[in-house]
PDB file of C-alpha atoms in Angstrom:
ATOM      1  CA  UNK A 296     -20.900  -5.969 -20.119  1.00  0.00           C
ATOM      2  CA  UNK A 297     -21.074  -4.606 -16.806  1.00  0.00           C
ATOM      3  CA  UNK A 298     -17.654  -5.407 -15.876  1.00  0.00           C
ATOM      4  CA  UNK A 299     -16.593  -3.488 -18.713  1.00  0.00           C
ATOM      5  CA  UNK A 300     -18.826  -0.557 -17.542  1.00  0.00           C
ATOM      6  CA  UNK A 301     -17.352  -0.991 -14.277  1.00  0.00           C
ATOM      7  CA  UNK A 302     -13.192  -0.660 -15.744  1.00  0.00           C
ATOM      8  CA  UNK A 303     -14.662   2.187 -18.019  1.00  0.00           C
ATOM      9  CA  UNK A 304     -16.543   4.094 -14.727  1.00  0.00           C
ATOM     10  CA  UNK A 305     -12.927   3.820 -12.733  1.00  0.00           C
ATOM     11  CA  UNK A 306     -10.913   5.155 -14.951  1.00  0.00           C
ATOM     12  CA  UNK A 307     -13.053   8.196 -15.481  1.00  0.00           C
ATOM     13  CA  UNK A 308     -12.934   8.849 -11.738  1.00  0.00           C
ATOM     14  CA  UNK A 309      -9.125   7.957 -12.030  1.00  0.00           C
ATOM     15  CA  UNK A 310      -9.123   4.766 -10.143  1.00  0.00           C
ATOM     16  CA  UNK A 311      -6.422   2.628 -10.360  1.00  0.00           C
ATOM     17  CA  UNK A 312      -8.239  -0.858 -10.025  1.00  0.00           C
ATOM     18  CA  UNK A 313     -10.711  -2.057  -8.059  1.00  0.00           C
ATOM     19  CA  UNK A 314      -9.373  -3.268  -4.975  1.00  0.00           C
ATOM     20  CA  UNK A 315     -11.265  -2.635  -2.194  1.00  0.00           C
ATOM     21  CA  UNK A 316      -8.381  -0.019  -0.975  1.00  0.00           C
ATOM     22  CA  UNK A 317      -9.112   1.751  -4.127  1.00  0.00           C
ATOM     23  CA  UNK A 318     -13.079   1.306  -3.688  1.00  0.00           C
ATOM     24  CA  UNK A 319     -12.434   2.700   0.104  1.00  0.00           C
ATOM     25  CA  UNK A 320     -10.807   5.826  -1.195  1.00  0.00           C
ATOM     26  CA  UNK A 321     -13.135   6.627  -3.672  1.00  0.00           C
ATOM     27  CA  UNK A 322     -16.233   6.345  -0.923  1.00  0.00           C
ATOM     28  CA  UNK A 323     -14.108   8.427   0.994  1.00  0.00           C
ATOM     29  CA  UNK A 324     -13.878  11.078  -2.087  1.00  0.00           C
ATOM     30  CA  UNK A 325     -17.373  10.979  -2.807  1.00  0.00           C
ATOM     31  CA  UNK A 326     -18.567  11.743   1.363  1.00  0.00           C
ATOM     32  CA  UNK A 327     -15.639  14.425   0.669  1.00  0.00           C
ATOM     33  CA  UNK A 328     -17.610  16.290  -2.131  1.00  0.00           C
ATOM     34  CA  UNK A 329     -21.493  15.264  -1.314  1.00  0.00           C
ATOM     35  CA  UNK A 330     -23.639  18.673  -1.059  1.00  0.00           C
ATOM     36  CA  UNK A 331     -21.624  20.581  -2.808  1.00  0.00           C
ATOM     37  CA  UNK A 332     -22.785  20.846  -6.176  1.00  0.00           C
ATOM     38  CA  UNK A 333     -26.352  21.752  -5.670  1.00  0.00           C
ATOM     39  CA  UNK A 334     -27.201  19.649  -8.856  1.00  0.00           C
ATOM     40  CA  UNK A 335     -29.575  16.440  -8.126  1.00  0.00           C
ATOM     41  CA  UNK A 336     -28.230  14.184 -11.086  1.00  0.00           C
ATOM     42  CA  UNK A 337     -24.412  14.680  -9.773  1.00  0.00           C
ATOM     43  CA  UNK A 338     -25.444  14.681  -5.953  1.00  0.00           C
ATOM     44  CA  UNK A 339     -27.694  11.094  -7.431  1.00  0.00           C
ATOM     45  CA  UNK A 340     -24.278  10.248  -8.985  1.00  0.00           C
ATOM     46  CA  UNK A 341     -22.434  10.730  -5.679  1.00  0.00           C
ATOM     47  CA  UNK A 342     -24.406   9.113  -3.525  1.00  0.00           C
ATOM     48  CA  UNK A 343     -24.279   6.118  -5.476  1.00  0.00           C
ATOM     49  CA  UNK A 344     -20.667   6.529  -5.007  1.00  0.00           C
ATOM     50  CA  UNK A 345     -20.181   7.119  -1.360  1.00  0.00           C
ATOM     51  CA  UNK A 346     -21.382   3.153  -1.122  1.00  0.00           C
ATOM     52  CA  UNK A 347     -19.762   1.655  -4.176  1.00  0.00           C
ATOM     53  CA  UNK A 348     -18.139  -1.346  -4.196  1.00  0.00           C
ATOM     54  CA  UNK A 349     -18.465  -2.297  -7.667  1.00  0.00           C
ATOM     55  CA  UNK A 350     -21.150  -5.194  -7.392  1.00  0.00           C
ATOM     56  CA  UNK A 351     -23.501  -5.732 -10.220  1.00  0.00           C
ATOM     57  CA  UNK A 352     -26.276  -4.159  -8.344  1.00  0.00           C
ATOM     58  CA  UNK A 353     -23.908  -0.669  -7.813  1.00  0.00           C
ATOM     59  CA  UNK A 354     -23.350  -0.818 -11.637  1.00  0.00           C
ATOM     60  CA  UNK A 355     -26.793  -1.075 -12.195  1.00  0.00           C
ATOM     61  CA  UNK A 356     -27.815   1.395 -10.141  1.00  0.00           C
ATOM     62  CA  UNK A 357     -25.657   3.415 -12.352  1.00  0.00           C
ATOM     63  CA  UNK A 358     -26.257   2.837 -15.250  1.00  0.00           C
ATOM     64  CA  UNK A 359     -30.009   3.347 -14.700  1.00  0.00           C
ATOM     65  CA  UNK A 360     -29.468   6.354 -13.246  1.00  0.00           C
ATOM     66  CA  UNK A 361     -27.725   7.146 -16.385  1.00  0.00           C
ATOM     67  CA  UNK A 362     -29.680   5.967 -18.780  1.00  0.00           C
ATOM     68  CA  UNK A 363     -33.088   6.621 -16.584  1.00  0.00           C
ATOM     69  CA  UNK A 364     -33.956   2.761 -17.756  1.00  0.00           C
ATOM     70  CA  UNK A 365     -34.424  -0.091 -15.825  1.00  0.00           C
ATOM     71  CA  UNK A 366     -31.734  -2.891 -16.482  1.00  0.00           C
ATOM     72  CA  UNK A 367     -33.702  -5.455 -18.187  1.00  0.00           C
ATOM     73  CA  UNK A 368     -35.029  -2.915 -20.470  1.00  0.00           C
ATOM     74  CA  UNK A 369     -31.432  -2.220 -21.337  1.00  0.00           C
ATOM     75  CA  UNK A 370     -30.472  -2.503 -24.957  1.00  0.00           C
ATOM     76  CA  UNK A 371     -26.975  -2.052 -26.900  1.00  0.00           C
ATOM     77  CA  UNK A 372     -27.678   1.643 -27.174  1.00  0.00           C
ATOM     78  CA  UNK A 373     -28.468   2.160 -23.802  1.00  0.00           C
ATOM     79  CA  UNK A 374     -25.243   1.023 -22.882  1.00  0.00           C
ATOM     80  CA  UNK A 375     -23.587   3.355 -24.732  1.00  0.00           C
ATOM     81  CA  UNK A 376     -25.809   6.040 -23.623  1.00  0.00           C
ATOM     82  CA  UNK A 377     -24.984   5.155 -20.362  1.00  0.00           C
ATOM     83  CA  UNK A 378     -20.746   5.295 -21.122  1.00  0.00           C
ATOM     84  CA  UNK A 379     -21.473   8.575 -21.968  1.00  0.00           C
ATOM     85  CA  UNK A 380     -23.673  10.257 -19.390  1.00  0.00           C
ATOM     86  CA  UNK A 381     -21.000   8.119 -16.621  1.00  0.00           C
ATOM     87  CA  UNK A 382     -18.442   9.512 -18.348  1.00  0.00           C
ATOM     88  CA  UNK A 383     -19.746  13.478 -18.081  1.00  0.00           C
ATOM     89  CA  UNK A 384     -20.890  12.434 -14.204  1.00  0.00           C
ATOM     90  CA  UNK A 385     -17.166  11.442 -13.587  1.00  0.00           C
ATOM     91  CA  UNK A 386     -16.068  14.809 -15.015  1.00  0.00           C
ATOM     92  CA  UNK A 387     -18.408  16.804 -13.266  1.00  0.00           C
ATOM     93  CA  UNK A 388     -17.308  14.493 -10.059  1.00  0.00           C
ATOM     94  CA  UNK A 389     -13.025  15.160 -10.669  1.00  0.00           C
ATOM     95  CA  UNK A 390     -14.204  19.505 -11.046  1.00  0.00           C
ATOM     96  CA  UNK A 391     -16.076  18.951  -8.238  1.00  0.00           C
ATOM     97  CA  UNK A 392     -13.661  17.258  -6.006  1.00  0.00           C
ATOM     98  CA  UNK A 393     -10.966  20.812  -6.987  1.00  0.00           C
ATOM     99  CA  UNK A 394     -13.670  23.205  -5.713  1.00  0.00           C
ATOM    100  CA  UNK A 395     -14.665  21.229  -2.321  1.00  0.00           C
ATOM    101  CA  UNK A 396     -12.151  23.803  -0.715  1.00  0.00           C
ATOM    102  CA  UNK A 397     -15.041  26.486  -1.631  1.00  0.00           C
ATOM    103  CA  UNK A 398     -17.387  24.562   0.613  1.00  0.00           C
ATOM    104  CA  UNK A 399     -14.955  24.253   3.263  1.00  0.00           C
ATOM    105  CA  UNK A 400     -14.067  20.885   2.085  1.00  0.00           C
ATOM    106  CA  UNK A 401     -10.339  19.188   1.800  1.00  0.00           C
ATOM    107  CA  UNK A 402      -9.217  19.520  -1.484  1.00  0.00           C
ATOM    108  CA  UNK A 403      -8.562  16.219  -3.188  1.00  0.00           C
ATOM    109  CA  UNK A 404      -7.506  17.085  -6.092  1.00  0.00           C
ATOM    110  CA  UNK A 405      -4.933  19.889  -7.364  1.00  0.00           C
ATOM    111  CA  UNK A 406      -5.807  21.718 -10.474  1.00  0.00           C
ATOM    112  CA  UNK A 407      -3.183  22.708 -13.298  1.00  0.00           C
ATOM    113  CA  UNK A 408      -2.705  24.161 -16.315  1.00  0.00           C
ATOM    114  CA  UNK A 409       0.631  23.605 -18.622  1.00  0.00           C
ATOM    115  CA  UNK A 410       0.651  25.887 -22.078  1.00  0.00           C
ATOM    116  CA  UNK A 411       3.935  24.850 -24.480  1.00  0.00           C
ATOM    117  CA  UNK A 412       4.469  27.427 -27.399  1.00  0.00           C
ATOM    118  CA  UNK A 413       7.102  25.537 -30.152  1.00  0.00           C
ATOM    119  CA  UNK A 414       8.911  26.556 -33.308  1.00  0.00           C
ATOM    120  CA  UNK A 415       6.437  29.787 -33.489  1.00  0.00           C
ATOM    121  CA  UNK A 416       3.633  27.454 -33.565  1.00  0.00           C
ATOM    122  CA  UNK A 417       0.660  29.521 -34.383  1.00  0.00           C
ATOM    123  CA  UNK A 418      -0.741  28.762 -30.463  1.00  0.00           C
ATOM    124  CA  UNK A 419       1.029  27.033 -27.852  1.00  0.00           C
ATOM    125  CA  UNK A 420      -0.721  23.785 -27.182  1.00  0.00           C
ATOM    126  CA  UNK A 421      -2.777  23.930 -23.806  1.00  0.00           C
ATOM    127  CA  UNK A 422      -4.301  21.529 -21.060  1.00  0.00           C
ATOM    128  CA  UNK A 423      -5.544  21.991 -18.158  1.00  0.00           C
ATOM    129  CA  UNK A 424      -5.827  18.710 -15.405  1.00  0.00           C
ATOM    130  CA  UNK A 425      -6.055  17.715 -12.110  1.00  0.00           C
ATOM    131  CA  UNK A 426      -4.195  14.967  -9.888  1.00  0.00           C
ATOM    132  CA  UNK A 427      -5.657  13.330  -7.023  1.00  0.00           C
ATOM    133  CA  UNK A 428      -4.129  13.419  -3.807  1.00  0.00           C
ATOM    134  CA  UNK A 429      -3.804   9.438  -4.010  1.00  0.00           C
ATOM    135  CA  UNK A 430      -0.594  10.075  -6.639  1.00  0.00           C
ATOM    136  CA  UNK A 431       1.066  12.863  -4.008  1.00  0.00           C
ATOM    137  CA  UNK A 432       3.823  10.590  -3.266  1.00  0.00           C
ATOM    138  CA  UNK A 433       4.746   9.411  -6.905  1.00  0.00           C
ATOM    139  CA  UNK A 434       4.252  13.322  -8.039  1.00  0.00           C
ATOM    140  CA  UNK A 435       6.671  13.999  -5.585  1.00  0.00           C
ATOM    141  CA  UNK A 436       8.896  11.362  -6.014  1.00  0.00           C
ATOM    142  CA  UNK A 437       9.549  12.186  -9.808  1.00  0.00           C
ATOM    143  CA  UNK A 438       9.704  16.025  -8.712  1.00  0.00           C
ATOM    144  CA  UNK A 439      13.113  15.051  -6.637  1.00  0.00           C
ATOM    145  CA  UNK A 440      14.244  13.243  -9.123  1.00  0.00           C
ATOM    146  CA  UNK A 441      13.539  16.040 -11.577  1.00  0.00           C
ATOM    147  CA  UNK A 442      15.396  18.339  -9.024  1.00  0.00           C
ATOM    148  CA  UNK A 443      17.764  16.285  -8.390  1.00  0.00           C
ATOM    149  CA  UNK A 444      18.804  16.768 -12.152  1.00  0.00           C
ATOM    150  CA  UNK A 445      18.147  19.978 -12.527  1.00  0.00           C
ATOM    151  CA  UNK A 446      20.015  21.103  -9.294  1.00  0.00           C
ATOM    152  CA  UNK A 447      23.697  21.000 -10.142  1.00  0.00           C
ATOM    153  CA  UNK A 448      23.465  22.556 -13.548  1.00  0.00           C
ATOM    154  CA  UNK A 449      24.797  25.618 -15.140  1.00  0.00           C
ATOM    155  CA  UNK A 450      22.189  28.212 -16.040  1.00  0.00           C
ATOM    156  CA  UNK A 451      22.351  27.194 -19.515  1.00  0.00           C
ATOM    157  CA  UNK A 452      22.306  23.724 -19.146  1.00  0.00           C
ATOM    158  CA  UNK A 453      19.201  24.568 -17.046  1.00  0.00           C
ATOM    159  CA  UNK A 454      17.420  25.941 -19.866  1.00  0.00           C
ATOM    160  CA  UNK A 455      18.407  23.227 -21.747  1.00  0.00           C
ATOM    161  CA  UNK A 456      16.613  20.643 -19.769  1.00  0.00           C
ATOM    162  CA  UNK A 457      14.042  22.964 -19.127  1.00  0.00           C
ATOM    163  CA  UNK A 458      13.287  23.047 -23.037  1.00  0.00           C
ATOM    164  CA  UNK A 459      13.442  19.190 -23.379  1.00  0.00           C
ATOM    165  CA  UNK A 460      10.935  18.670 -20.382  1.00  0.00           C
ATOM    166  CA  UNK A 461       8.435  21.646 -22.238  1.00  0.00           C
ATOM    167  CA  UNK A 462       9.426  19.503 -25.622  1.00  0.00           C
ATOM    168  CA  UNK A 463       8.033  16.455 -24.112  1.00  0.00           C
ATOM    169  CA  UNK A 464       5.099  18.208 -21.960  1.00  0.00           C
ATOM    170  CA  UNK A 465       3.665  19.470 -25.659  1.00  0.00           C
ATOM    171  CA  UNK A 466       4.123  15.705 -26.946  1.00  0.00           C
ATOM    172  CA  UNK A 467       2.266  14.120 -24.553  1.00  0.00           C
ATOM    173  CA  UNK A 468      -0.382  16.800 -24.231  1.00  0.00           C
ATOM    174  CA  UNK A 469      -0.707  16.275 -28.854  1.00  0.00           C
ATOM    175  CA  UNK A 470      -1.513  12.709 -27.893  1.00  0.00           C
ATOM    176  CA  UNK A 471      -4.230  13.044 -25.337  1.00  0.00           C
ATOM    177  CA  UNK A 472      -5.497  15.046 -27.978  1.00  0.00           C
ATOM    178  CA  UNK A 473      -5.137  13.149 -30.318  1.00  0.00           C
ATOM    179  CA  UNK A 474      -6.505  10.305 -29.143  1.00  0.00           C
ATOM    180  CA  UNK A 475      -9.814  12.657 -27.817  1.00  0.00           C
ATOM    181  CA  UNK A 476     -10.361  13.270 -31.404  1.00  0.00           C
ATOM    182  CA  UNK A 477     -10.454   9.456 -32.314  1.00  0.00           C
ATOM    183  CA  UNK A 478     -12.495   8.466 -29.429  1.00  0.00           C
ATOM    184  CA  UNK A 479     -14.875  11.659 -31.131  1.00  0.00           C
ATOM    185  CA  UNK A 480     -14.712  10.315 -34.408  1.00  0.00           C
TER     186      UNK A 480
END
């Protein structure tokens, strides 16, 4: 159960696995962002994260936190309570790490916002994210390869591929959705 909670909490905070590389960084992240929100639950959250190295006593610490139970009064619903609440103190963790510049702070994360408007679609589908510094080098190692494509072309051709990548953008972004919904329902 609590390794479960543990591959859930990661990938919320957008942590690959849980190598102790991985673990390292996110510590890092988390000292990176501490003080800044002026909220006790996330600042609780944080701390908890600037030591984390995904033992059973950091994931309980966690999840009580969370659930504001003690582990062995833990029952199945308390779990679930506690996916939840770790899931909203991730969030509030990833916003927080894009506004640390506002606190004099390194940014580790870059904030973005793609909007795709198709066939006269009635709204152009929307999403904003953000990317962690960690993938800088594969961002920009598909953005030269992207370039490198794109570089050589006529202007129409251009447009062309520009179309296909917004095509495919508005795809992917339809099944994050999608799958939001179902995790909803």
């Amino acid at each position: 159960m609590l390794e479960g909670l543990k591959e859930f909490l990661l990938g919320e905070l957008q942590i690959p696995d849980a190598s102790p590389a991985a673990l390292a960084i996110l510590r890092t992240r988390a000292t990176n962002v501490r003080g800044v929100s002026g909220n006790h639950r996330i600042e609780s959250f944080v701390m908890r994260l600037e030591g984390f190295r995904g033992t059973r006593a950091d994931l309980e610490s966690l999840a009580s936190m969370a659930t504001d139970r003690l582990p062995g009064n833990w029952n199945d619903s308390d779990i679930e309570r506690a996916r939840l609440h770790l899931a909203e103190l991730a969030r509030n963790f990833l916003h927080l790490e894009g506004l640390a510049h506002v606190a004099g702070r390194a940014d580790n994360r870059r904030a973005m916002a793609v909007a795709v408007g198709l066939n006269g679609d009635a709204a152009p589908v929307y999403e904003e994210f953000s990317v962690s510094e960690m993938d800088r080098s594969h961002i920009d190692e598909l953005r030269h390869q992207l370039e490198t494509v794109l570089a050589g072309q006529h202007e129409q051709r251009r447009l062309i591929i520009l179309a296909a990548l917004a095509e495919l953008s508005s795809m992917y972004m339809a099944r994050v959705e999608t799958n939001e919904q179902r995790r909803r329902d």
